[in-house]
Coordinates of C-alpha atoms and ligand atoms in Angstrom, one line a residue:
X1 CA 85.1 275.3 54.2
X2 CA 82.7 275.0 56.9
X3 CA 83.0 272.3 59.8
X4 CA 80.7 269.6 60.0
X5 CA 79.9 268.6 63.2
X6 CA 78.8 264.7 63.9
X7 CA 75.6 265.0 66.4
X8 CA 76.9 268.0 67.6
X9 CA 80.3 267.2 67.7
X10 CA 82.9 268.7 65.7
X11 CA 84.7 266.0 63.7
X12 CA 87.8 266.2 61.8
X13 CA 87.4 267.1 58.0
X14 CA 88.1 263.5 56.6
X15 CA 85.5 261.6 59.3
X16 CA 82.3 262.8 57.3
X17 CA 80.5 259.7 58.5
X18 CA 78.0 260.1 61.5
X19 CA 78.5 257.5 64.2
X20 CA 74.5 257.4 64.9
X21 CA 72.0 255.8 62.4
X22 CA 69.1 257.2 63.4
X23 CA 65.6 255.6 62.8
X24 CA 64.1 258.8 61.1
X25 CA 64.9 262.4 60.6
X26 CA 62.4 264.8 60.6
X27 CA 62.6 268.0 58.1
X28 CA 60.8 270.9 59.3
X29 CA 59.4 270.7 63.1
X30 CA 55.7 272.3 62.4
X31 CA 52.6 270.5 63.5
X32 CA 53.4 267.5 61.1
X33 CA 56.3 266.6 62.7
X34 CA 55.6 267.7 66.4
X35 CA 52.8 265.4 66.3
X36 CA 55.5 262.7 64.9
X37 CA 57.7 263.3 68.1
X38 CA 54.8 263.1 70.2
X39 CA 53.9 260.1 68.6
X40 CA 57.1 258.6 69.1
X41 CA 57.5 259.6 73.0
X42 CA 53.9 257.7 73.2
X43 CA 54.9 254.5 71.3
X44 CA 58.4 254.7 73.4
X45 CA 56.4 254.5 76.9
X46 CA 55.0 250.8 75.3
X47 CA 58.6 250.1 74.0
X48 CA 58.1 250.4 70.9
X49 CA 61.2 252.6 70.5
X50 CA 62.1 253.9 67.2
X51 CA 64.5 256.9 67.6
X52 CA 63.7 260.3 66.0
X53 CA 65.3 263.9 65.2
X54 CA 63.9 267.1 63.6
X55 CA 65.7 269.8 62.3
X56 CA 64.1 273.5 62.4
X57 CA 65.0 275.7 60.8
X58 CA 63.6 278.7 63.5
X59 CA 64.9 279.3 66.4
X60 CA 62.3 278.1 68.6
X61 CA 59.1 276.5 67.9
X62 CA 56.7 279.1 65.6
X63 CA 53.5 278.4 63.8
X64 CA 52.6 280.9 61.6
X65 CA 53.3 283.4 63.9
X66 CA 53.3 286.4 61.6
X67 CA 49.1 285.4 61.3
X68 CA 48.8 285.3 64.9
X69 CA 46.6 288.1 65.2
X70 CA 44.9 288.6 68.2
X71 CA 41.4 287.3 67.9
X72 CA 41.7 285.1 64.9
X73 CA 40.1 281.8 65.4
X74 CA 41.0 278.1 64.4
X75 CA 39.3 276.9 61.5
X76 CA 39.5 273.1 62.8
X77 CA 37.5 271.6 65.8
X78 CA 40.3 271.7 68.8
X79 CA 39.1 267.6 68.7
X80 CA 41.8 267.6 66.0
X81 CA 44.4 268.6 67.8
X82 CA 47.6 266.4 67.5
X83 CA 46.6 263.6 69.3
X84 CA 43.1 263.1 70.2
X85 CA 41.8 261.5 67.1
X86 CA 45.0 258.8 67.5
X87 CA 44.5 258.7 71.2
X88 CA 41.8 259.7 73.2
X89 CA 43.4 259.1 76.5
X90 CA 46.7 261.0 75.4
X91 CA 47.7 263.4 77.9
X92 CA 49.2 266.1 74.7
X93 CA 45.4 266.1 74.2
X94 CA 44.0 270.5 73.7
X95 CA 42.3 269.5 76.7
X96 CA 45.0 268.1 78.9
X97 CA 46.7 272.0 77.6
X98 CA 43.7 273.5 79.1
X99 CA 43.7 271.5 82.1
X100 CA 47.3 272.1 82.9
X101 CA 47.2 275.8 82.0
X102 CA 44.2 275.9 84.9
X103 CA 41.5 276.8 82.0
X104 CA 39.2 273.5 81.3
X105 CA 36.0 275.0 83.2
X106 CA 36.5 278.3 81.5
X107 CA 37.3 277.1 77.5
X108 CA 34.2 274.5 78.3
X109 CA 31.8 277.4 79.3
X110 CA 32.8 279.3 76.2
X111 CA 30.8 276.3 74.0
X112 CA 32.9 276.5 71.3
X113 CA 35.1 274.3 68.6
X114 CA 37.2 276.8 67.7
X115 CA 39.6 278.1 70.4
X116 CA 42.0 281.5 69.3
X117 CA 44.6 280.9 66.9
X118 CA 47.4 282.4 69.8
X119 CA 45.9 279.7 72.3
X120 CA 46.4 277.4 70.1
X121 CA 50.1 278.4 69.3
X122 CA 50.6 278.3 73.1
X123 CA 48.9 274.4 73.2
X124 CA 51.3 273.6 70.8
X125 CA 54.4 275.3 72.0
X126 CA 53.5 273.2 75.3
X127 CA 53.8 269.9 73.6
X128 CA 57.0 270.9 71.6
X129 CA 58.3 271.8 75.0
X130 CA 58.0 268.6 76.2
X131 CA 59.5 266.7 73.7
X132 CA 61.9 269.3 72.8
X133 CA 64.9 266.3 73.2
X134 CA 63.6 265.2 69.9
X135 CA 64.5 268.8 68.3
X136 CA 67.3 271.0 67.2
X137 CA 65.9 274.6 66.6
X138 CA 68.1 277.0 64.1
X139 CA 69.1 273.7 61.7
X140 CA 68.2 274.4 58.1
X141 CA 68.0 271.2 56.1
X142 CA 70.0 271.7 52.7
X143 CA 70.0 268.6 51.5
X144 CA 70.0 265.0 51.8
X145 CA 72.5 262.3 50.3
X146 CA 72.6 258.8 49.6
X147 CA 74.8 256.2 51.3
X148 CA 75.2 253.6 49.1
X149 CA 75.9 249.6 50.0
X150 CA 76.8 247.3 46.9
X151 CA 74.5 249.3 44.5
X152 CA 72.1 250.3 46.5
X153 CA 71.0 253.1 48.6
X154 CA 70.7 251.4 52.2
X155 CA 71.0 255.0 54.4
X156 CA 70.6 258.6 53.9
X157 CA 72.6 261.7 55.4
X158 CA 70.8 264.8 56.1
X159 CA 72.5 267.7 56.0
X160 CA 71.8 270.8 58.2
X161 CA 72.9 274.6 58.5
X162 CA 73.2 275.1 62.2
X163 CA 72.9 279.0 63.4
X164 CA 76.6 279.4 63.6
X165 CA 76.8 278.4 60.0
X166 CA 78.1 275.4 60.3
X167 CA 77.1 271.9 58.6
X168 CA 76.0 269.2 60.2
X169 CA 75.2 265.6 59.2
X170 CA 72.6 263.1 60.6
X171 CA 72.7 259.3 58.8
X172 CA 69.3 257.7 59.3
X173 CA 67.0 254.9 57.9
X174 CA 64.0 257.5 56.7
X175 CA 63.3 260.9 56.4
X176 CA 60.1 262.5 56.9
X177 CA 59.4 265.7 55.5
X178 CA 57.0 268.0 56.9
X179 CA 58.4 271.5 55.8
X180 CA 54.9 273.3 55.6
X181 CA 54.0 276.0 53.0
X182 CA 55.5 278.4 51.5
X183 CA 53.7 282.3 50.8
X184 CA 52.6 282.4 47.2
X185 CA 53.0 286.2 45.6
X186 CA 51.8 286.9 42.2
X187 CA 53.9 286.6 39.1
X188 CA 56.6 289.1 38.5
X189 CA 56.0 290.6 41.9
X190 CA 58.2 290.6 44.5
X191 CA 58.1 291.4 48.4
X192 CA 59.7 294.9 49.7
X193 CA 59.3 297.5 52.5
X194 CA 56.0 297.8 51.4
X195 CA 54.9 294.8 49.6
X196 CA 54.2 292.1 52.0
X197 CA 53.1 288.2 51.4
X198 CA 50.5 287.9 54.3
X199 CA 52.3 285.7 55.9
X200 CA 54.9 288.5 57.8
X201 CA 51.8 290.7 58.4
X202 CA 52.5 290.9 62.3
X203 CA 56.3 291.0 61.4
X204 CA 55.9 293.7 59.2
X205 CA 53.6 295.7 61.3
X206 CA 55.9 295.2 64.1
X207 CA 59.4 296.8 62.4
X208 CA 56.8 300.1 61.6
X209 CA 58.5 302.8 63.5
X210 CA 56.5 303.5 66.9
X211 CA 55.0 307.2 65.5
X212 CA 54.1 305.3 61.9
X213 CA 50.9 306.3 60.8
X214 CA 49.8 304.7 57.8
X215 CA 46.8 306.1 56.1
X216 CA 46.0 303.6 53.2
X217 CA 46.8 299.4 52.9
X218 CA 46.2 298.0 49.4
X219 CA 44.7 293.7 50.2
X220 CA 44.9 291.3 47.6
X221 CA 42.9 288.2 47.4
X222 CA 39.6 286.7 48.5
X223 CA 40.7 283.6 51.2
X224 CA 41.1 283.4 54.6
X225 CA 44.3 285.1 54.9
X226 CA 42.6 288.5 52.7
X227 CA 39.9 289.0 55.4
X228 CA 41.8 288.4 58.4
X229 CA 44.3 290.9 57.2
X230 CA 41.4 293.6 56.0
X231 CA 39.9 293.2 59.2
X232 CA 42.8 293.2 61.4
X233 CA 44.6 296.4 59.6
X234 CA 41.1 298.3 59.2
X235 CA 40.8 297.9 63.3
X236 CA 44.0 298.5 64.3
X237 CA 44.6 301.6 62.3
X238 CA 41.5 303.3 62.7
X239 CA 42.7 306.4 60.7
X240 CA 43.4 304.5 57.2
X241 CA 41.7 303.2 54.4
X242 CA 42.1 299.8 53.0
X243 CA 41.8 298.7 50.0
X244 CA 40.4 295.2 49.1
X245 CA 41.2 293.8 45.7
X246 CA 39.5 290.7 44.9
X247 CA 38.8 288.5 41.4
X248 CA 35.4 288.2 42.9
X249 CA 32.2 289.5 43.1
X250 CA 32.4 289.3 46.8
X251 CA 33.9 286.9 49.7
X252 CA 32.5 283.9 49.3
X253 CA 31.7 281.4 52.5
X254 CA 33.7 278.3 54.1
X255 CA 32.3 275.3 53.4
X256 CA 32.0 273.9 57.4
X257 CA 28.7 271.6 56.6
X258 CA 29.0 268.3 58.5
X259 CA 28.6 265.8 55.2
X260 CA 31.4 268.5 53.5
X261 CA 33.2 268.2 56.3
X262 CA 33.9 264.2 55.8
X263 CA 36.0 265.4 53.1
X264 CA 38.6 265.5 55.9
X265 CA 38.6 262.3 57.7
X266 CA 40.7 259.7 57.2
X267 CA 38.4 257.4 55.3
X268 CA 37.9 260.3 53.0
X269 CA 41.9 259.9 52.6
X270 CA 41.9 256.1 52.0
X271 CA 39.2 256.9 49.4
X272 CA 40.8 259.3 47.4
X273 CA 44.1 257.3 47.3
X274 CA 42.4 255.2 45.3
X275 CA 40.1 257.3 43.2
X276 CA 41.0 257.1 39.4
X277 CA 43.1 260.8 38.4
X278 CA 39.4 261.8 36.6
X279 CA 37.6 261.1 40.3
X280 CA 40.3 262.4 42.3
X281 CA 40.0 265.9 40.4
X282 CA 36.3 266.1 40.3
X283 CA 36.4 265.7 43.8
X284 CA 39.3 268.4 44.6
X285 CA 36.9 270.6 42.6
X286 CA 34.0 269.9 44.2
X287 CA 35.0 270.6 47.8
X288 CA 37.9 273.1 47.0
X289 CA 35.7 275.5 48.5
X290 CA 36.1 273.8 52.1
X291 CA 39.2 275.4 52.6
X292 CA 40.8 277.6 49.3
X293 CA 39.6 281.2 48.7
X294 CA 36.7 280.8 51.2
X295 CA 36.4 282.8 54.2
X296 CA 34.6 282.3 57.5
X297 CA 31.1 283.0 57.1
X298 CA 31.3 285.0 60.5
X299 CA 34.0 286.9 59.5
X300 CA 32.2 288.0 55.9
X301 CA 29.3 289.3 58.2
X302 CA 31.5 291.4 60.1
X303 CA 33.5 292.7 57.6
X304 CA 29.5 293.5 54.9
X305 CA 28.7 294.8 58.5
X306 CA 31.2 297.6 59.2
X307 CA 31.5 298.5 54.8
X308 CA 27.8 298.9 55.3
X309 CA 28.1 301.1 58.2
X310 CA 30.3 303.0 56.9
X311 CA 28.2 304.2 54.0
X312 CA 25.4 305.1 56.6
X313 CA 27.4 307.4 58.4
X314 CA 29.6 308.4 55.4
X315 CA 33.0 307.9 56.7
X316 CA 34.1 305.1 54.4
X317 CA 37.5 303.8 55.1
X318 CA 36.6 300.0 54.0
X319 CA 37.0 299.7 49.9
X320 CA 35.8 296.8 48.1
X321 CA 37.3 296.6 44.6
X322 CA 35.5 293.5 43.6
X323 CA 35.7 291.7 40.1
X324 CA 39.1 293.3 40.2
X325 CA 43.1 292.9 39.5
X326 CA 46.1 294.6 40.1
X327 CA 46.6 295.7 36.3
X328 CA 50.1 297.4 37.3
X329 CA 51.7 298.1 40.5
X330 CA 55.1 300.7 41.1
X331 CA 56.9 300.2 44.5
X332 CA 58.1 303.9 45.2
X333 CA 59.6 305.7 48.3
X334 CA 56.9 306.8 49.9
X335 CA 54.1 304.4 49.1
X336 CA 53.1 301.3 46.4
X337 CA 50.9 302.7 43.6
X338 CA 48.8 300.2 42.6
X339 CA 46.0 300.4 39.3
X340 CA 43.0 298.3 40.3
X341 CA 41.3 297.1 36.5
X342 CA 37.9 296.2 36.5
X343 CA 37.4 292.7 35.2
X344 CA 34.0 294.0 34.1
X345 CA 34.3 297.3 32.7
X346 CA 38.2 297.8 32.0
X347 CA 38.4 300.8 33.4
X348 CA 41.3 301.7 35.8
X349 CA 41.2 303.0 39.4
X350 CA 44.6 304.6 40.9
X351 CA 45.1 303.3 44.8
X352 CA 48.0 305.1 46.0
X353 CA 48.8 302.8 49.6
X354 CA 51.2 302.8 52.4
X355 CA 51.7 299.4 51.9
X356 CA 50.3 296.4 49.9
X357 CA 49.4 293.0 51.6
X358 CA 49.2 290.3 48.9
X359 CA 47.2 287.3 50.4
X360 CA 47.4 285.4 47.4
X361 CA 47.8 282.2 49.3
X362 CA 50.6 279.5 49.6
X363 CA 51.8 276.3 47.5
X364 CA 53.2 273.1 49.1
X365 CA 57.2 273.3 50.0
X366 CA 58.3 270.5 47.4
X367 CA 61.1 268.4 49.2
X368 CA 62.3 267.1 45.5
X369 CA 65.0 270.1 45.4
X370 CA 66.6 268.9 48.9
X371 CA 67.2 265.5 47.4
X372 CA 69.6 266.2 44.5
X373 CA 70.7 263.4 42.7
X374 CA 68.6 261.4 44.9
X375 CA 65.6 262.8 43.1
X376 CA 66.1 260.4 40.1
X377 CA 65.2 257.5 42.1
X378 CA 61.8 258.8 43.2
X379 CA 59.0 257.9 40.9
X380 CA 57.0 261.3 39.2
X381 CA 53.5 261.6 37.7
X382 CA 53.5 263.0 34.5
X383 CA 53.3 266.2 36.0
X384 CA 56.8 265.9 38.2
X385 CA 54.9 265.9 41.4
X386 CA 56.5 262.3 43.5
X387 CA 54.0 259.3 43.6
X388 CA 53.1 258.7 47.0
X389 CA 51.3 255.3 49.3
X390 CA 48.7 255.7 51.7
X391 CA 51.4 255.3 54.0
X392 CA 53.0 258.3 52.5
X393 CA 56.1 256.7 51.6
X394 CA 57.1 258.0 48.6
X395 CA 57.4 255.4 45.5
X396 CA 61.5 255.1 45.1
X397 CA 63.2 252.8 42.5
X398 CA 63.9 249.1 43.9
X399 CA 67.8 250.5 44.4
X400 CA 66.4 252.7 47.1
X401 CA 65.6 250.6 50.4
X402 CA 65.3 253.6 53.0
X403 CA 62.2 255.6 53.6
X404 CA 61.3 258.8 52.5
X405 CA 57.8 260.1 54.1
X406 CA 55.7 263.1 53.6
X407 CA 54.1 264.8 55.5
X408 CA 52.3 267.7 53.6
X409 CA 52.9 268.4 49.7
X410 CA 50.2 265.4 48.9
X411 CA 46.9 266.8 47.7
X412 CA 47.6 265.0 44.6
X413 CA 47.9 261.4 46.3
X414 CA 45.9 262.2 49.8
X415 CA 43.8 265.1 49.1
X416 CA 42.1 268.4 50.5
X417 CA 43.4 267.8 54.1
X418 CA 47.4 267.4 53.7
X419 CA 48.5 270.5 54.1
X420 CA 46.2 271.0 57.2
X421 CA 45.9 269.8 60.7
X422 CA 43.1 267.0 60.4
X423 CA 44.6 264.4 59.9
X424 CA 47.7 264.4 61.5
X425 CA 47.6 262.5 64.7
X426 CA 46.7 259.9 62.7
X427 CA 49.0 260.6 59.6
X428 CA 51.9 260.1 61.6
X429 CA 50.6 256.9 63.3
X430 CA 50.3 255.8 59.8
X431 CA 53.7 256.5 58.8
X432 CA 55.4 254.9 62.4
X433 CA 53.5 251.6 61.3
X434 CA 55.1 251.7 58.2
X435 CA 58.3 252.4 59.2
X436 CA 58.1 249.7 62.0
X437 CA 57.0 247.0 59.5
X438 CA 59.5 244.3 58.7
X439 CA 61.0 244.9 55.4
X440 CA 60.8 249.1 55.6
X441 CA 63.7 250.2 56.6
Ligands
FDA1 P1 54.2 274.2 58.9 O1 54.4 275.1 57.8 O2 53.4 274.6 60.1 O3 55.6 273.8 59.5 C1 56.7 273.5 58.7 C2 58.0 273.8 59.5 O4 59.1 273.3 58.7 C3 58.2 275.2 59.7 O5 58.4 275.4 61.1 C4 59.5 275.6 58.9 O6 60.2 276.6 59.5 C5 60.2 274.3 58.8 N1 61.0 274.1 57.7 C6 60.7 274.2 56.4 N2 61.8 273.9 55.6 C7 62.8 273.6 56.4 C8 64.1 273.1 56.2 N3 64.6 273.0 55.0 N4 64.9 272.9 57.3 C9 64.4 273.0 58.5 N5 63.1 273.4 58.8 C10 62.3 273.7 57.7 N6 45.1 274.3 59.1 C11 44.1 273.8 59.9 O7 43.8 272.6 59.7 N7 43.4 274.6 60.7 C12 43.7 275.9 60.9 O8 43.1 276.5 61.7 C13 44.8 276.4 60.1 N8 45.1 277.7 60.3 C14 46.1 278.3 59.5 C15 46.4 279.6 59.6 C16 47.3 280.2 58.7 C17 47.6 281.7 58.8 C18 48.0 279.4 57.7 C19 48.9 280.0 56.8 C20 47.7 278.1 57.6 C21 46.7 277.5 58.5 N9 46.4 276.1 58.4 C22 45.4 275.6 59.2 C23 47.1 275.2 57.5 C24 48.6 274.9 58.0 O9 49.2 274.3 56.9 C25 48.6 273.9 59.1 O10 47.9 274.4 60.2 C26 50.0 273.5 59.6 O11 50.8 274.6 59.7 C27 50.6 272.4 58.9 O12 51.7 271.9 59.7 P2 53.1 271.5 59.0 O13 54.0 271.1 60.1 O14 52.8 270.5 58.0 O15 53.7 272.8 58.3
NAP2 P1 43.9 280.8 49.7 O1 42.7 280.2 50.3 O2 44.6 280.0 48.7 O3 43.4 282.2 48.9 C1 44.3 282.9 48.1 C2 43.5 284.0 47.5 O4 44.4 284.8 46.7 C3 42.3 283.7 46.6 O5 41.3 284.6 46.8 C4 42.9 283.8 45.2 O6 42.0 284.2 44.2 C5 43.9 284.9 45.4 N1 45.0 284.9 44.4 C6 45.8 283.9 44.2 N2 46.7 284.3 43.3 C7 46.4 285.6 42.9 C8 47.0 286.5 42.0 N3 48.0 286.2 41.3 N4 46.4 287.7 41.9 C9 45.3 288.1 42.7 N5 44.7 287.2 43.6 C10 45.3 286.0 43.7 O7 44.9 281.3 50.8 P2 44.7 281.7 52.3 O8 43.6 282.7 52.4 O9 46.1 282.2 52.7 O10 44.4 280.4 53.0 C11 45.3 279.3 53.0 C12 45.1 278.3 54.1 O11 45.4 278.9 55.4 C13 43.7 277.8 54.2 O12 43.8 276.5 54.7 C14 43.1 278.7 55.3 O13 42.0 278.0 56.0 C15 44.3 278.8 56.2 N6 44.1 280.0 57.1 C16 43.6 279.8 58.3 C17 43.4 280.9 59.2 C18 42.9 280.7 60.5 O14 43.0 279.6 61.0 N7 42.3 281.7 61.2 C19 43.8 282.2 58.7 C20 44.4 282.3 57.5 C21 44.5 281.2 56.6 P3 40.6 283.4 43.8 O15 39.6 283.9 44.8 O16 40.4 283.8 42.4 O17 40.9 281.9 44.0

């Protein structure tokens, strides 16, 4: 059997009980939850201390670094960054970053919204620096248990993988989830050598042996994610083909209008937690196309640009297999055969490819699995999914007086913008008030 170490501290194997109850433990330290710590050093400065850890499960802070390529640009205003929208005057503001990093006058004469995706990582690897007593990197959460007190669950004890394998137990009041997303592939196909979620796309390209030469990539899906990756693979290997599979006709554009772009804020949220179920999906449905399988409309220009191009000069190396599926696909030794089908037609084209990149998006990490038995006392819709407040508590049974929080995994309760970075500086203010009020735990 493992040891399980108390706060750090190896314990003998019959004192399970941690010492410390912490105010809240944090799964998962992403944005959601760095913007939790940060919130939490702020309120401290006032003395308005509640105490907080987060477990991560990486080894240093990471966000979605296998998508960091080079020039991909945020898709938020850098006004939402963690903090600004909570507090103006916060000095974990994007432009504090800029400021420190000796780059205000240059970001401000760029005129732009939307800063790089890899400046961004380093703005928010600066804030998780400096509140980096709040985290322990290389903890995997496995699961979390109730302590019970005369018939009721009054505490709960994470537990956590450390790197050296061993378990480790934190007792707190509440725990907030914010474990992200997780890749989505296809049914009945799994990841490989050469079958990639998009997700390890800089990972993957990375392990390639230095004299690789690939001469054809094989892109599923229509989003974000699909483009980035056609672009970035069609530019960095300028001797290969690749293939874009896509359900539609063609790319279809972001959203980004201003009166769309309400659909984010946080009175949006408050309305949509209150929206009857019929309301609440018509209105998913209507502005789906803010965020899922859209791309940038700058980025669709580019891409109709070079495929257009290319036919001029006839040296086409840009495929678009539109109204199209992946009707069968082998995984062999030397490359991934894949038959594109024609949803129009029928008819089936052979791509043989290198390597297959499957952008076929992500789905919410459900925290329901870490709670075993626990699980029975949080209240389900019909469809299993946990009911959650506006404060993102989720709805337990009376028997259940600590906290549970999310942060992501509520499109169902909150809407469009949970799983992004909108509405977090003011999320996790939400969630601090509510833990702070008399009679939360
Ligand atoms: P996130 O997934 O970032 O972090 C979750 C963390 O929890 C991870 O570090 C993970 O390792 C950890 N974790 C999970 N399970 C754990 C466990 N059991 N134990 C310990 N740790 C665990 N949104 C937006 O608003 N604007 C944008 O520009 C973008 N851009 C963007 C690009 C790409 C490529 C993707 C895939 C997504 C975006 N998004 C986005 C959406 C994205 O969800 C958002 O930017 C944040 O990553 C959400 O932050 P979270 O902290 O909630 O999740
Ligand atoms: P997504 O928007 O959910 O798009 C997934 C795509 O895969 C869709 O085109 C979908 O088809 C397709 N698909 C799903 N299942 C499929 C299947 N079984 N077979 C074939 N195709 C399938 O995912 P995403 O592009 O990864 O974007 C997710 C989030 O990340 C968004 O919030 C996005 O803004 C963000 N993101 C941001 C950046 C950035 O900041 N620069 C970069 C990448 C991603 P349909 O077209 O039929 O729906």
């Amino acid at each position: 059997m493992n040891d399980r170490t108390n706060e750090g501290t190896t314990v003998a194997p019959k004192d399970h009980s941690p010492r410390t109850v912490h105010d809240i433990v944090g799964v998962g330290f992403g944005p959601s939850n760095l913007g939790m710590a940060i919130a939490l050093a702020e309120r401290g400065h006032e003395g308005r201390a509640l105490d907080g850890v987060f477990l991560e499960r990486q080894e240093s802070f990471g966000w979605h670094r296998g998508m960091l390529i080079d020039d991909a640009t945020m898709q938020v205003s850098f006004l939402k960054d963690l903090v600004t929208t909570r507090n103006p005057a916060s000095d974990f503001s994007f432009l504090s970053f800029l400021h420190h990093v000796g780059r205000l006058h240059d970001f401000i004469n760029h005129k732009t919204l939307f800063p790089l995706r890899q400046e961004f990582h380093d703005y928010l690897s600066w804030c998780a620096d400096r509140v980096d007593d709040q985290v322990r990197y290389g903890h995997e959460v496995t699961e979390v248990r109730p302590v019970r007190s005369g018939g009721r669950v009054t505490e709960l004890d994470v537990l956590a993988r450390d790197r050296a394998g061993r378990d480790v137990v934190l007792r707190t009041r509440n725990v907030v989830f914010g474990p992200g997303l997780r890749p989505r592939m296809p049914e009945g196909i799994g990841q490989s050598d050469r079958i990639w979620h998009n997700e390890y796309l800089l990972t993957r390209l990375a392990e390639l042996p230095a004299d690789a030469d690939p001469r054809s990539f094989a892109v599923v899906g229509a989003g974000q994610s699909a483009a980035e990756v056609a672009d970035h693979l069609h530019r960095r290997f300028p001797r290969a083909e690749v293939h874009a599979i896509l359900s539609r006709y063609g790319y279809s554009p972001s959203d980004d209008s201003p009166f769309a772009n309400r659909i984010f804020d946080p009175e949006a949220v408050d309305a949509f937690h209150t929206a009857p179920e019929d309301v609440k999906k018509q209105l998913m449905g209507y502005h789906r196309n803010t965020n899922y399988s859209v791309v940038d409309p700058a980025l669709i220009e580019e891409l109709y640009r070079r495929h257009y191009a290319e036919k001029v000069h006839g040296d086409q190396r840009l495929y678009l297999h539109n109204t199209s599926r992946v009707a069968d696909l082998a995984d062999g030794a030397h490359g991934v055969s894949v038959a594109v089908e024609d949803l129009v037609t029928g008819k089936q084209t052979p791509v043989t490819a290198d390597y297959a990149v499957f952008a076929t998006g992500y789905h919410p990490a459900a925290p329901l699995p870490l709670l075993g038995d626990l699980a029975e006392q949080v209240v389900t819709t019909p469809d299993g999914l946990p009911v959650v407040e506006r404060d993102y508590r989720v709805v337990t049974h009376a028997s259940l007086t600590c906290g549970l929080y999310l942060q992501g995994g509520t499109e169902h309760t909150h809407g469009v913008s949970s799983s992004l970075l909108s509405n977090i500086a003011t999320r996790v203010a939400q969630i601090l008030d509510a833990i702070e009020t008399p009679g939360n735990a």
